mmCIF file of C-alpha atoms and ligand atoms in Angstrom:
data_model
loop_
_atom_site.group_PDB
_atom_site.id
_atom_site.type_symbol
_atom_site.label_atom_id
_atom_site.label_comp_id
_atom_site.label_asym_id
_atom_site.label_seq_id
_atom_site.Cartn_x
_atom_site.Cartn_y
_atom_site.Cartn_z
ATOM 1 C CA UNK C 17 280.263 -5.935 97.941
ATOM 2 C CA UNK C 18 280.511 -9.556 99.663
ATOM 3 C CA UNK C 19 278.375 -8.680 102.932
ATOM 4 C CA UNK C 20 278.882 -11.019 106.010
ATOM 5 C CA UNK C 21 276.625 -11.344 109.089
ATOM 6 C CA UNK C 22 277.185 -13.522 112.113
ATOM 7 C CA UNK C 23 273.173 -13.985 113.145
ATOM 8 C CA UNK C 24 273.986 -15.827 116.027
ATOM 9 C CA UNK C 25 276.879 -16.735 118.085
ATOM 10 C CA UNK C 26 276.079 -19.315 120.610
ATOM 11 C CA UNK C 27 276.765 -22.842 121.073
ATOM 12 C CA UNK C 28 274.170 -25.569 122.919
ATOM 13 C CA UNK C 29 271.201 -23.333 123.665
ATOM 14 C CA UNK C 30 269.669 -20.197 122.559
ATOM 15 C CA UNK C 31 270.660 -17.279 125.539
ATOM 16 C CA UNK C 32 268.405 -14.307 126.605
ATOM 17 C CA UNK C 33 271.296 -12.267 124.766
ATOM 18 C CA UNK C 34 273.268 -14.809 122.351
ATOM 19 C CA UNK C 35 271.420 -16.673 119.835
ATOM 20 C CA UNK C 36 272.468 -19.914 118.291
ATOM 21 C CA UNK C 37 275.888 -19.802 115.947
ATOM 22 C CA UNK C 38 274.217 -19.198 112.418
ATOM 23 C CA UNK C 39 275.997 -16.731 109.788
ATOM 24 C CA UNK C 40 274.246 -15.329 106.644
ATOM 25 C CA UNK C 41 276.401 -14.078 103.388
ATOM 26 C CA UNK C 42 275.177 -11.350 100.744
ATOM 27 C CA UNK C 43 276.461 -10.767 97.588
ATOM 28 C CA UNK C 44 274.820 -9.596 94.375
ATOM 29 C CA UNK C 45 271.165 -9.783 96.312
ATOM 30 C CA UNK C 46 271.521 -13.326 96.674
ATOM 31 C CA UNK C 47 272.059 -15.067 100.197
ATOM 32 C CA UNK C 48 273.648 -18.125 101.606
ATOM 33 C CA UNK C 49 272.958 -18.972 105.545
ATOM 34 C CA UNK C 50 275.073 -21.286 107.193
ATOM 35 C CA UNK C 51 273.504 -23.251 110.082
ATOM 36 C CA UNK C 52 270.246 -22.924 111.214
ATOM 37 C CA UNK C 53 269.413 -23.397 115.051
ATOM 38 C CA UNK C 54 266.418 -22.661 117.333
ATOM 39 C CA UNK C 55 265.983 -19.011 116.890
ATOM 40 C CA UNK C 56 268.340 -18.249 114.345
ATOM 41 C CA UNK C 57 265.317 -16.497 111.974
ATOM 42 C CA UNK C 58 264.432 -14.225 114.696
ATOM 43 C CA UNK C 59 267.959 -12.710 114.874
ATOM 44 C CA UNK C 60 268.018 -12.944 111.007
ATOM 45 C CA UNK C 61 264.684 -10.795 111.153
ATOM 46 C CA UNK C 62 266.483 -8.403 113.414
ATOM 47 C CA UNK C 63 269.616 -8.317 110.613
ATOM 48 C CA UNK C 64 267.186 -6.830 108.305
ATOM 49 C CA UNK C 65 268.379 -8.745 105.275
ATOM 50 C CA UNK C 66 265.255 -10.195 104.167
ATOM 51 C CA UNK C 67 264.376 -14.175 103.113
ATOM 52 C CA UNK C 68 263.066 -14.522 99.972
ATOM 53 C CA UNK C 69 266.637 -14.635 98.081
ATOM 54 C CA UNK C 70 268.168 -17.219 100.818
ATOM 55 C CA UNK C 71 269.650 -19.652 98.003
ATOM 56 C CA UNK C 72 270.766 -22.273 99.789
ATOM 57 C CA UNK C 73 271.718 -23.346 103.413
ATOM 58 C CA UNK C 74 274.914 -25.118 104.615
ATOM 59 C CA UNK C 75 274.275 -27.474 107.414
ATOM 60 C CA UNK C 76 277.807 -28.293 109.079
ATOM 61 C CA UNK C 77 276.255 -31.293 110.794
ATOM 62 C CA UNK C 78 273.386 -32.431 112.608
ATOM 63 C CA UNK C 79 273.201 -31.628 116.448
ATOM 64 C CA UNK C 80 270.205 -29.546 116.855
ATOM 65 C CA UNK C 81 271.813 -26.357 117.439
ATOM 66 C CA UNK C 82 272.106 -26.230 114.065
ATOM 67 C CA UNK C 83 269.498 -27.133 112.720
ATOM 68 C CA UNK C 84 266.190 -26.933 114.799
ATOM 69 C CA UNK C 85 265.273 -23.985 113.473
ATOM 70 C CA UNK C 86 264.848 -24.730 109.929
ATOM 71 C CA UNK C 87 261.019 -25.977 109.846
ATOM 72 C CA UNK C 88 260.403 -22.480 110.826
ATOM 73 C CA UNK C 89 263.128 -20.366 108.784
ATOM 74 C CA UNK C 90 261.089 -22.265 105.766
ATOM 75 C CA UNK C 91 257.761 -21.145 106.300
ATOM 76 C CA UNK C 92 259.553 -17.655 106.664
ATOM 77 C CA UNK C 93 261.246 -17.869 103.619
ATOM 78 C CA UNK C 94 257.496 -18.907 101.710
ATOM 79 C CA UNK C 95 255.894 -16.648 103.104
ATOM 80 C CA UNK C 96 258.638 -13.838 101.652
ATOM 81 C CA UNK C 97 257.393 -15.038 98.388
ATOM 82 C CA UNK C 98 260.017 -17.542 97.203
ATOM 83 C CA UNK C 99 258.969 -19.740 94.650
ATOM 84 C CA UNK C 100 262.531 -20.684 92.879
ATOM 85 C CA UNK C 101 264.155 -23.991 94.246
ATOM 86 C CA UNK C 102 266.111 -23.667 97.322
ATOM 87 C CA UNK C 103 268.937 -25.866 98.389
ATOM 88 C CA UNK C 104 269.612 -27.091 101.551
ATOM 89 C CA UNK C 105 273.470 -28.932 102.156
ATOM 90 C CA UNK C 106 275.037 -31.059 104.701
ATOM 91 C CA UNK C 107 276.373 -34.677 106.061
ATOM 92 C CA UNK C 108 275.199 -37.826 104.482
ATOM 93 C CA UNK C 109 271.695 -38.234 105.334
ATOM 94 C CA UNK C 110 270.604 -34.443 104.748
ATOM 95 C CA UNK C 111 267.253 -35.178 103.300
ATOM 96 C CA UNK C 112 265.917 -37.840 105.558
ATOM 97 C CA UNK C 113 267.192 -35.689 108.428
ATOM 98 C CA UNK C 114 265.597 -32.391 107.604
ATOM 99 C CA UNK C 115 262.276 -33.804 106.106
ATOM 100 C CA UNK C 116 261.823 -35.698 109.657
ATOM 101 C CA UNK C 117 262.054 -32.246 111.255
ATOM 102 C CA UNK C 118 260.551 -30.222 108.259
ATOM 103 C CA UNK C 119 256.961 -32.707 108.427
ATOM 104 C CA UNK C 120 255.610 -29.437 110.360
ATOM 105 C CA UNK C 121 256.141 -27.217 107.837
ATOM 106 C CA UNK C 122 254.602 -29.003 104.755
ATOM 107 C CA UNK C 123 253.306 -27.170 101.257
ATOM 108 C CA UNK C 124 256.060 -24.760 100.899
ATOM 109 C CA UNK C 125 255.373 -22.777 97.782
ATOM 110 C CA UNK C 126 259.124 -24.018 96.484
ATOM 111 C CA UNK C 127 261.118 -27.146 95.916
ATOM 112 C CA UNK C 128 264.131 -28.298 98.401
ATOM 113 C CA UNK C 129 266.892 -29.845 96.628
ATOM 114 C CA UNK C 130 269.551 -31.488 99.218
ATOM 115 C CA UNK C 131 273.032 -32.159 98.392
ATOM 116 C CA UNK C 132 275.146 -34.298 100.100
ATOM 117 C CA UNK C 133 278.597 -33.876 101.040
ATOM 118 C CA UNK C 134 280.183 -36.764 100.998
ATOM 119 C CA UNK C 135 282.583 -38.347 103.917
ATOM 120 C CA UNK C 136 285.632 -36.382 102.477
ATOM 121 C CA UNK C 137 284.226 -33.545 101.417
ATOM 122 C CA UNK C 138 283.743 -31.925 98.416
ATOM 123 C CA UNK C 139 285.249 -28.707 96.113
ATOM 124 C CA UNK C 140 284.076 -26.322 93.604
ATOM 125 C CA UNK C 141 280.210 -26.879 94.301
ATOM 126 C CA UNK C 142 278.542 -24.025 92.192
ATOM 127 C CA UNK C 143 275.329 -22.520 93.907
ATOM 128 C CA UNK C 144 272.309 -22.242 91.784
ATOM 129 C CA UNK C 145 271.360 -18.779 91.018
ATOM 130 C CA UNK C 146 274.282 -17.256 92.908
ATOM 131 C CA UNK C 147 278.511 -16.666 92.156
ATOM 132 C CA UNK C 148 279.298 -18.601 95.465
ATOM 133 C CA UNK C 149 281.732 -21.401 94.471
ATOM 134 C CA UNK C 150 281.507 -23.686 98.072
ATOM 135 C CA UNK C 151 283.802 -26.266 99.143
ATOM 136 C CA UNK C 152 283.264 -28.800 102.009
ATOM 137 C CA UNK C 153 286.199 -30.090 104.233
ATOM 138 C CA UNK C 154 285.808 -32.736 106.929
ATOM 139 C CA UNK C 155 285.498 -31.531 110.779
ATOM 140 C CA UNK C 156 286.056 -33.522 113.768
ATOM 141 C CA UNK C 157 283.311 -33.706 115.832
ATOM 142 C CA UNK C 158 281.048 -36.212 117.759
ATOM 143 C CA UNK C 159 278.811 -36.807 114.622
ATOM 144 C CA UNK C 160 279.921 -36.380 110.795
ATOM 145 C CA UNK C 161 280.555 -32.017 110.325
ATOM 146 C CA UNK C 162 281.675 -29.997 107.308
ATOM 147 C CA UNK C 163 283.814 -27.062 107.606
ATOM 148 C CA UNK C 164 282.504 -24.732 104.982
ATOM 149 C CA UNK C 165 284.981 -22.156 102.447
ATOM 150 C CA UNK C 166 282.801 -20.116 100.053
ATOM 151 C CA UNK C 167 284.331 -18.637 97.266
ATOM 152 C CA UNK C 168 283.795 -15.791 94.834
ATOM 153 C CA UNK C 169 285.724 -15.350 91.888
ATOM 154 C CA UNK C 170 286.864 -12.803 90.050
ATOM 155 C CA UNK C 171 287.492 -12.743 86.443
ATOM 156 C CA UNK C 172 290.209 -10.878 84.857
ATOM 157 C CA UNK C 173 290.388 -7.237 83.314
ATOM 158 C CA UNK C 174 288.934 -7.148 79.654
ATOM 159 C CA UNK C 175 292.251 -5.751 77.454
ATOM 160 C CA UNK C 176 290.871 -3.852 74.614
ATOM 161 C CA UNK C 177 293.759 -2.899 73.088
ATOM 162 C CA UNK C 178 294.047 -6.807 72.329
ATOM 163 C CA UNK C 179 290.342 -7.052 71.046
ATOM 164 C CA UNK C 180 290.885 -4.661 68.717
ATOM 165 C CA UNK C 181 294.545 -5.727 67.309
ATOM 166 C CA UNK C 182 292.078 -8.844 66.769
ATOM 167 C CA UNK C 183 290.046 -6.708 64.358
ATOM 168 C CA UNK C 184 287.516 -8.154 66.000
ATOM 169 C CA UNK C 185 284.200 -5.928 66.024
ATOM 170 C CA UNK C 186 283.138 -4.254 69.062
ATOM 171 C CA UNK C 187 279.415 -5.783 69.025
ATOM 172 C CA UNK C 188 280.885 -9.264 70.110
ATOM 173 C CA UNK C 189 283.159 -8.031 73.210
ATOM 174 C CA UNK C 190 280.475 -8.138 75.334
ATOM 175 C CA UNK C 191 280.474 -12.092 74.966
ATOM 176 C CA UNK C 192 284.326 -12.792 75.465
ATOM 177 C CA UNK C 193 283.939 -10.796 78.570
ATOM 178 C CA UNK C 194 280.847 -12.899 80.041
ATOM 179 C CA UNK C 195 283.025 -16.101 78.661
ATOM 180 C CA UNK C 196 281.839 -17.515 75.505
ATOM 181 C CA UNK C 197 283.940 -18.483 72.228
ATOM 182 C CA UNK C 198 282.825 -16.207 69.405
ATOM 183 C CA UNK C 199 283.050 -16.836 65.325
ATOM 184 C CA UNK C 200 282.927 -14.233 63.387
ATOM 185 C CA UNK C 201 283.862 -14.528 59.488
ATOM 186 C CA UNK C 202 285.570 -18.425 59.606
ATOM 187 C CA UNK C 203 287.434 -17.458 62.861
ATOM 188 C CA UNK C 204 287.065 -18.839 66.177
ATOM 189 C CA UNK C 205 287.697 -15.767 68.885
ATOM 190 C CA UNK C 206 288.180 -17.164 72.367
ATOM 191 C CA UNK C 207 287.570 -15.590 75.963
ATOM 192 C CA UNK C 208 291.872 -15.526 76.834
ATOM 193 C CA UNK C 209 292.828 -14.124 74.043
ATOM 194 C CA UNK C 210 291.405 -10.233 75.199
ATOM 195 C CA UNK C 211 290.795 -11.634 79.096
ATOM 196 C CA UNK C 212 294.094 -10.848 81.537
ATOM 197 C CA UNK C 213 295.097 -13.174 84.506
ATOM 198 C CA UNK C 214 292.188 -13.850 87.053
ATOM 199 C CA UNK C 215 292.404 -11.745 89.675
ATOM 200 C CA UNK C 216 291.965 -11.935 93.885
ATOM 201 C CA UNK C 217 288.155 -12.889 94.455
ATOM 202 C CA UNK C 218 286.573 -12.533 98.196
ATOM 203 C CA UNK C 219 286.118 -15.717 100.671
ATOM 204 C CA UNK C 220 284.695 -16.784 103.563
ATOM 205 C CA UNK C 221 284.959 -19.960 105.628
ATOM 206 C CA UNK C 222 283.154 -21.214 108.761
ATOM 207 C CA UNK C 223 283.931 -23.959 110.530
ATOM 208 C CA UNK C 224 282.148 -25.492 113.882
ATOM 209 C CA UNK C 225 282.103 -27.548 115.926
ATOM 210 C CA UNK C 226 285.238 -29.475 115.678
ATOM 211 C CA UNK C 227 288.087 -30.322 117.133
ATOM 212 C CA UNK C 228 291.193 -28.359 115.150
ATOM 213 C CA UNK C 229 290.817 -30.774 112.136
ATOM 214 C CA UNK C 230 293.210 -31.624 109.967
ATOM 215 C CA UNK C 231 294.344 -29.742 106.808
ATOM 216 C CA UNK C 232 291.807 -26.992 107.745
ATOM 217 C CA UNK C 233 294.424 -24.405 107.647
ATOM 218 C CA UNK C 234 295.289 -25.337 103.930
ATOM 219 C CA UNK C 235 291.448 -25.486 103.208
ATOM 220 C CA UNK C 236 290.795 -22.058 104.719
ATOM 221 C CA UNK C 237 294.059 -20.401 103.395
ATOM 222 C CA UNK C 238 293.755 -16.714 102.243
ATOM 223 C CA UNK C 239 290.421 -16.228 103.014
ATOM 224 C CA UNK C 240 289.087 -12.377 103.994
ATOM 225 C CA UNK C 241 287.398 -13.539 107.026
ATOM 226 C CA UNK C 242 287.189 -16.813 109.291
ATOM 227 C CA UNK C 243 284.397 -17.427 111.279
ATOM 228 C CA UNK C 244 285.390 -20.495 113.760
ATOM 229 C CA UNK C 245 284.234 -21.761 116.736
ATOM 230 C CA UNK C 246 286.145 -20.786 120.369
ATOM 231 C CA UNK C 247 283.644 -22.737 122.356
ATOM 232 C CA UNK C 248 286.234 -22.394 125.688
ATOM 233 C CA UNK C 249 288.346 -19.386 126.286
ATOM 234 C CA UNK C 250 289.739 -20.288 129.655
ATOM 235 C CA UNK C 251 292.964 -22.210 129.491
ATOM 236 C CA UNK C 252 291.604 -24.802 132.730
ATOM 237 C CA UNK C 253 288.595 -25.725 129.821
ATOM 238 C CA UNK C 254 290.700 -27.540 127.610
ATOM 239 C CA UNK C 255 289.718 -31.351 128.691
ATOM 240 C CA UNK C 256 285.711 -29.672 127.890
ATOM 241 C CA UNK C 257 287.142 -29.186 125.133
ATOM 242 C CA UNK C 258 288.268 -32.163 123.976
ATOM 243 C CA UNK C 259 285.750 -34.400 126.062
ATOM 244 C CA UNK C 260 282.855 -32.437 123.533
ATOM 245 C CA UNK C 261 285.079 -32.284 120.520
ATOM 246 C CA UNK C 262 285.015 -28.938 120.892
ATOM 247 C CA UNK C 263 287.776 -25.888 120.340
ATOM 248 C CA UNK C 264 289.436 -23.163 122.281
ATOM 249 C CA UNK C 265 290.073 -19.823 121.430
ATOM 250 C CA UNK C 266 293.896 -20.211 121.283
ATOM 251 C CA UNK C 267 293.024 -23.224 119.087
ATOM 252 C CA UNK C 268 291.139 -21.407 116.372
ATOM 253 C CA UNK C 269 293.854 -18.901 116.639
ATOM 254 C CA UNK C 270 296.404 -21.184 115.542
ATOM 255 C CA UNK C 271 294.133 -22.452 112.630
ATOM 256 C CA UNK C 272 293.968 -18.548 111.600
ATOM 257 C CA UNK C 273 297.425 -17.668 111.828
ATOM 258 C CA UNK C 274 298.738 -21.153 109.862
ATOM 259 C CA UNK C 275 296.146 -20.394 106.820
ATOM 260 C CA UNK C 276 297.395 -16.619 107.334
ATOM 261 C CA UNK C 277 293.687 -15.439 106.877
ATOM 262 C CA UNK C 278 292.878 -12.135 106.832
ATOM 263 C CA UNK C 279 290.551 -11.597 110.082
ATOM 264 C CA UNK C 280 289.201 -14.179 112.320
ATOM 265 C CA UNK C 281 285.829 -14.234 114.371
ATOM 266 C CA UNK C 282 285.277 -16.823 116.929
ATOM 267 C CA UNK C 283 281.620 -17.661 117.540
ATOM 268 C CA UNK C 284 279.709 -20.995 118.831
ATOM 269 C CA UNK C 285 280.547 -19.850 122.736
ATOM 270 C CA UNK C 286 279.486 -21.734 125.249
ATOM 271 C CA UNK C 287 276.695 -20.433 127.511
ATOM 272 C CA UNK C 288 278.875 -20.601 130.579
ATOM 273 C CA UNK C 289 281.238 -17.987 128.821
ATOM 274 C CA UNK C 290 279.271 -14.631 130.002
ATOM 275 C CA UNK C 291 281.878 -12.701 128.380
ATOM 276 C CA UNK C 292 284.304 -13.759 125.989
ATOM 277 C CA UNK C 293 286.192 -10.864 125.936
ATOM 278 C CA UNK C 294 287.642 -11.845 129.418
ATOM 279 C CA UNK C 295 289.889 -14.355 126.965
ATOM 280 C CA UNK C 296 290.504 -12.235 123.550
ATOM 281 C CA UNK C 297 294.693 -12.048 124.705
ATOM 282 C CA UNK C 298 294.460 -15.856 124.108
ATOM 283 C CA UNK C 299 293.833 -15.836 120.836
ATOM 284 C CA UNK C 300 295.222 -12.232 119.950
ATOM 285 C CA UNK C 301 298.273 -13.487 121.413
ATOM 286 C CA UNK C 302 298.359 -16.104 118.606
ATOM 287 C CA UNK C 303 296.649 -14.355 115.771
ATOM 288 C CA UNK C 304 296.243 -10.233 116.325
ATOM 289 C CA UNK C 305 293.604 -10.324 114.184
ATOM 290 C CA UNK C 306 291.157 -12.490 116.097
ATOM 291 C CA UNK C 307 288.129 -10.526 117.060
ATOM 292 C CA UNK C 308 284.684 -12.056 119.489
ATOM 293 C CA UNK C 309 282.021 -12.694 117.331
ATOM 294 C CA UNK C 310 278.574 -11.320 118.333
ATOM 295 C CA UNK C 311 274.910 -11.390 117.016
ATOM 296 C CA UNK C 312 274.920 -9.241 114.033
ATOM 297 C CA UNK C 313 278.066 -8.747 113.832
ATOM 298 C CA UNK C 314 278.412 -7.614 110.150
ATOM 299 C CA UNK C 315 281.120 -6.795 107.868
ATOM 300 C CA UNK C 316 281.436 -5.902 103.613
ATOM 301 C CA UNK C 317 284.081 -7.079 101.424
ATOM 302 C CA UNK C 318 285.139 -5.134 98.280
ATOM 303 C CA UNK C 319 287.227 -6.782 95.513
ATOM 304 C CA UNK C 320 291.114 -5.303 95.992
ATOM 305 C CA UNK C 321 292.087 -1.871 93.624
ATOM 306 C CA UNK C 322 293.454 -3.032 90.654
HETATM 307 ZN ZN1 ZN I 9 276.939 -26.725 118.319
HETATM 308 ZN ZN1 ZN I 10 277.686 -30.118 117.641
#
C-alpha cells in the first residue's frame, strides 16, 4: 500500500483553514515529505502518521513557504526518537540554506545528509532505507525549483516451474527472488532465469511552483497520482500567473492530460482563492480527473492484480 497525504495545500502564507503546500508519502512504514513550510508539522501531527520514520525530505526550491518550517519539523522528528541519518534534498545550495535556518534547532540526536540536485536534474536517486526510486526535473520559477516523480518498483513474479526445471534446490530460491546470483555445484544461477518481466510499480509526482515547464509531461508520464500546483483558477488571473511564475488550474490540467496520469490534485492555492471549487470545470474540462487538493487529503495505492 503506497499511502499519499497532501498536509497542506496553500501557497504564500499559512491560512486559518489551509496550511502551507507540503505532501507526505507512506509506504512499507517508511516516509518521504515533500516541502516543508511554516506550519506544515502541525497539519502533519493532525495526519496522524507519526515522525520518527520521515526518511528524507524533498525541497522543490527555496522560497520560504517551503521551507520555514523545517527547524521545527526537526526537533519533532528527534524528539520521535530518530537516531538513523535523515536526508534532506533540493536546489544547489541545500546545505548552506537549511543550516542558516536550522542554527535554532542544533544537537539533533541524528545526522542530515543533503543532496543536491543539480541544474538539470537528476534520475534514479535511491532513498536510503526506503524503495522510493526519486527523480528531479527542472521547474520554472523565480528561483532554481525541482519538480519531484517518486517511483516504486515492482519486481516480477517468481516462476517456479522454471526454478525447478533448473534442478536447482529450493533452499536458494529465496535469494534469486530478493536478486542475487547463486552457485551451487560449479553453476552460476542468475535472478532472470526464474524472475518474469517487471511489472507496473506505483508513482507519484509533485511539482510547484512553476510555470508549465518543459518536458514535465514526459517526466510525470503514467504516474497514479499528480499533485501540481493551480495557484489561479480564474481565467482574468492569468498575467498573476505569469508575473509570479506561477500556474493555473487549466494549466496543470493540460500537464495531466499530455502525461495521461492517472488522477490529478491541484494544491499550492493562493490565499485570495476562498474556494477553489468555484473553478474545478476549468481543469475538469481539460483533464476529468482533476480533483482540489485539501489538507489531509489522503489516498492508498495498491500494486495492479496480476
Ligand atoms: Zn510557494
Ligand atoms: Zn515559490
Amino acid at each position: 500500500m503506497f499511502d499519499i497525504a497532501l498536509v497542506g495545500s496553500g501557497g504564500m502564507m499559512p491560512l486559518a483553514h489551509r496550511h502551507l503546500s507540503s505532501a507526505m508519502l507512506r509506504y512499507e512504514g517508511r516516509m518521504v515529505l515533500i516541502d516543508c513550510g511554516e506550519g506544515t508539522q502541525v497539519s502533519a501531527k493532525q495526519l496522524g502518521w507519526g515522525f520518527k520514520t520521515i526518511d528524507c525530505i524533498c525541497l522543490t526550491h527555496f522560497h520560504a513557504d517551503h521551507i520555514m518550517g523545517l527547524p521545527g519539523l526537526l526537533l519533532t522528528i528527534g524528539h520521535a526518537g530518530r537516531e538513523e541519518s535523515l536526508t534532506i534534498i533540493g536546489p544547489v545550495g541545500v546545505a548552506r540554506i537549511v543550516q542558516s535556518i536550522c542554527i535554532v534547532a542544533s544537537d539533533l540526536p541524528f545526522k542530515v545528509n543533503f543532496v543536491e540536485v543539480p541544474p538539470g536534474g537528476f534520475k534514479g536517486f535511491k532513498i536510503p532505507f526506503t524503495s522510493y526510486i526519486l527523480s528531479a526535473h527542472p521547474a520554472f520559477h523565480r528561483c532554481p525549483c525541482f519538480a519531484y516523480r517518486i517511483d516504486i518498483e515492482r519486481k516480477g513474479k517468481f516462476d517456479a516451474a522454471a526454478a525447478k526445471e533448473l534442478g536447482l534446490p529450493v533452499r536458494f530460491w529465496n535469494k534469486l527472488q530478493k536478486g542475487e546470483v547463486v552457485e551451487h555445484e560449479s553453476q552460476t544461477f542468475t535472478p532472470d532465469m526464474v524472475m518474469g518481466e517487471q511489472r507496473r510499480g506505483l508513482s507519484m509526482a509533485y511539482c510547484t511552483d512553476s510555470r508549465p515547464p518543459k518536458g514535465l509531461p514526459e517526466f510525470v508520464s503514467g504516474v497514479d497520482l499528480l499533485i501540481c500546483e493551480g495557484q489561479y483558477g480564474d481565467p482574468a488571473k492569468l498575467p498573476n500567473a505569469k508575473a509570479y511564475k506561477h500556474m493555473m488550474f487549466s494549466e496543470a490540467a493540460t500537464i495531466a492530460r499530455a502525461g495521461n496520469v492517472g488522477k490529478m490534485w491541484l494544491t499550492h492555492f493562493s490565499p485570495s482563492l476562498q474556494n477553489p471549487k468555484e473553478y474545478l470545470k476549468n481543469a475538469r474540462d481539460i483533464f476529468p480527473k482533476s480533483y482540489v487538493g485539501f489538507d489531509r487529503k489522503t489516498e492508498s495505492f495498491v500494486f495492479e492484480e496480476d
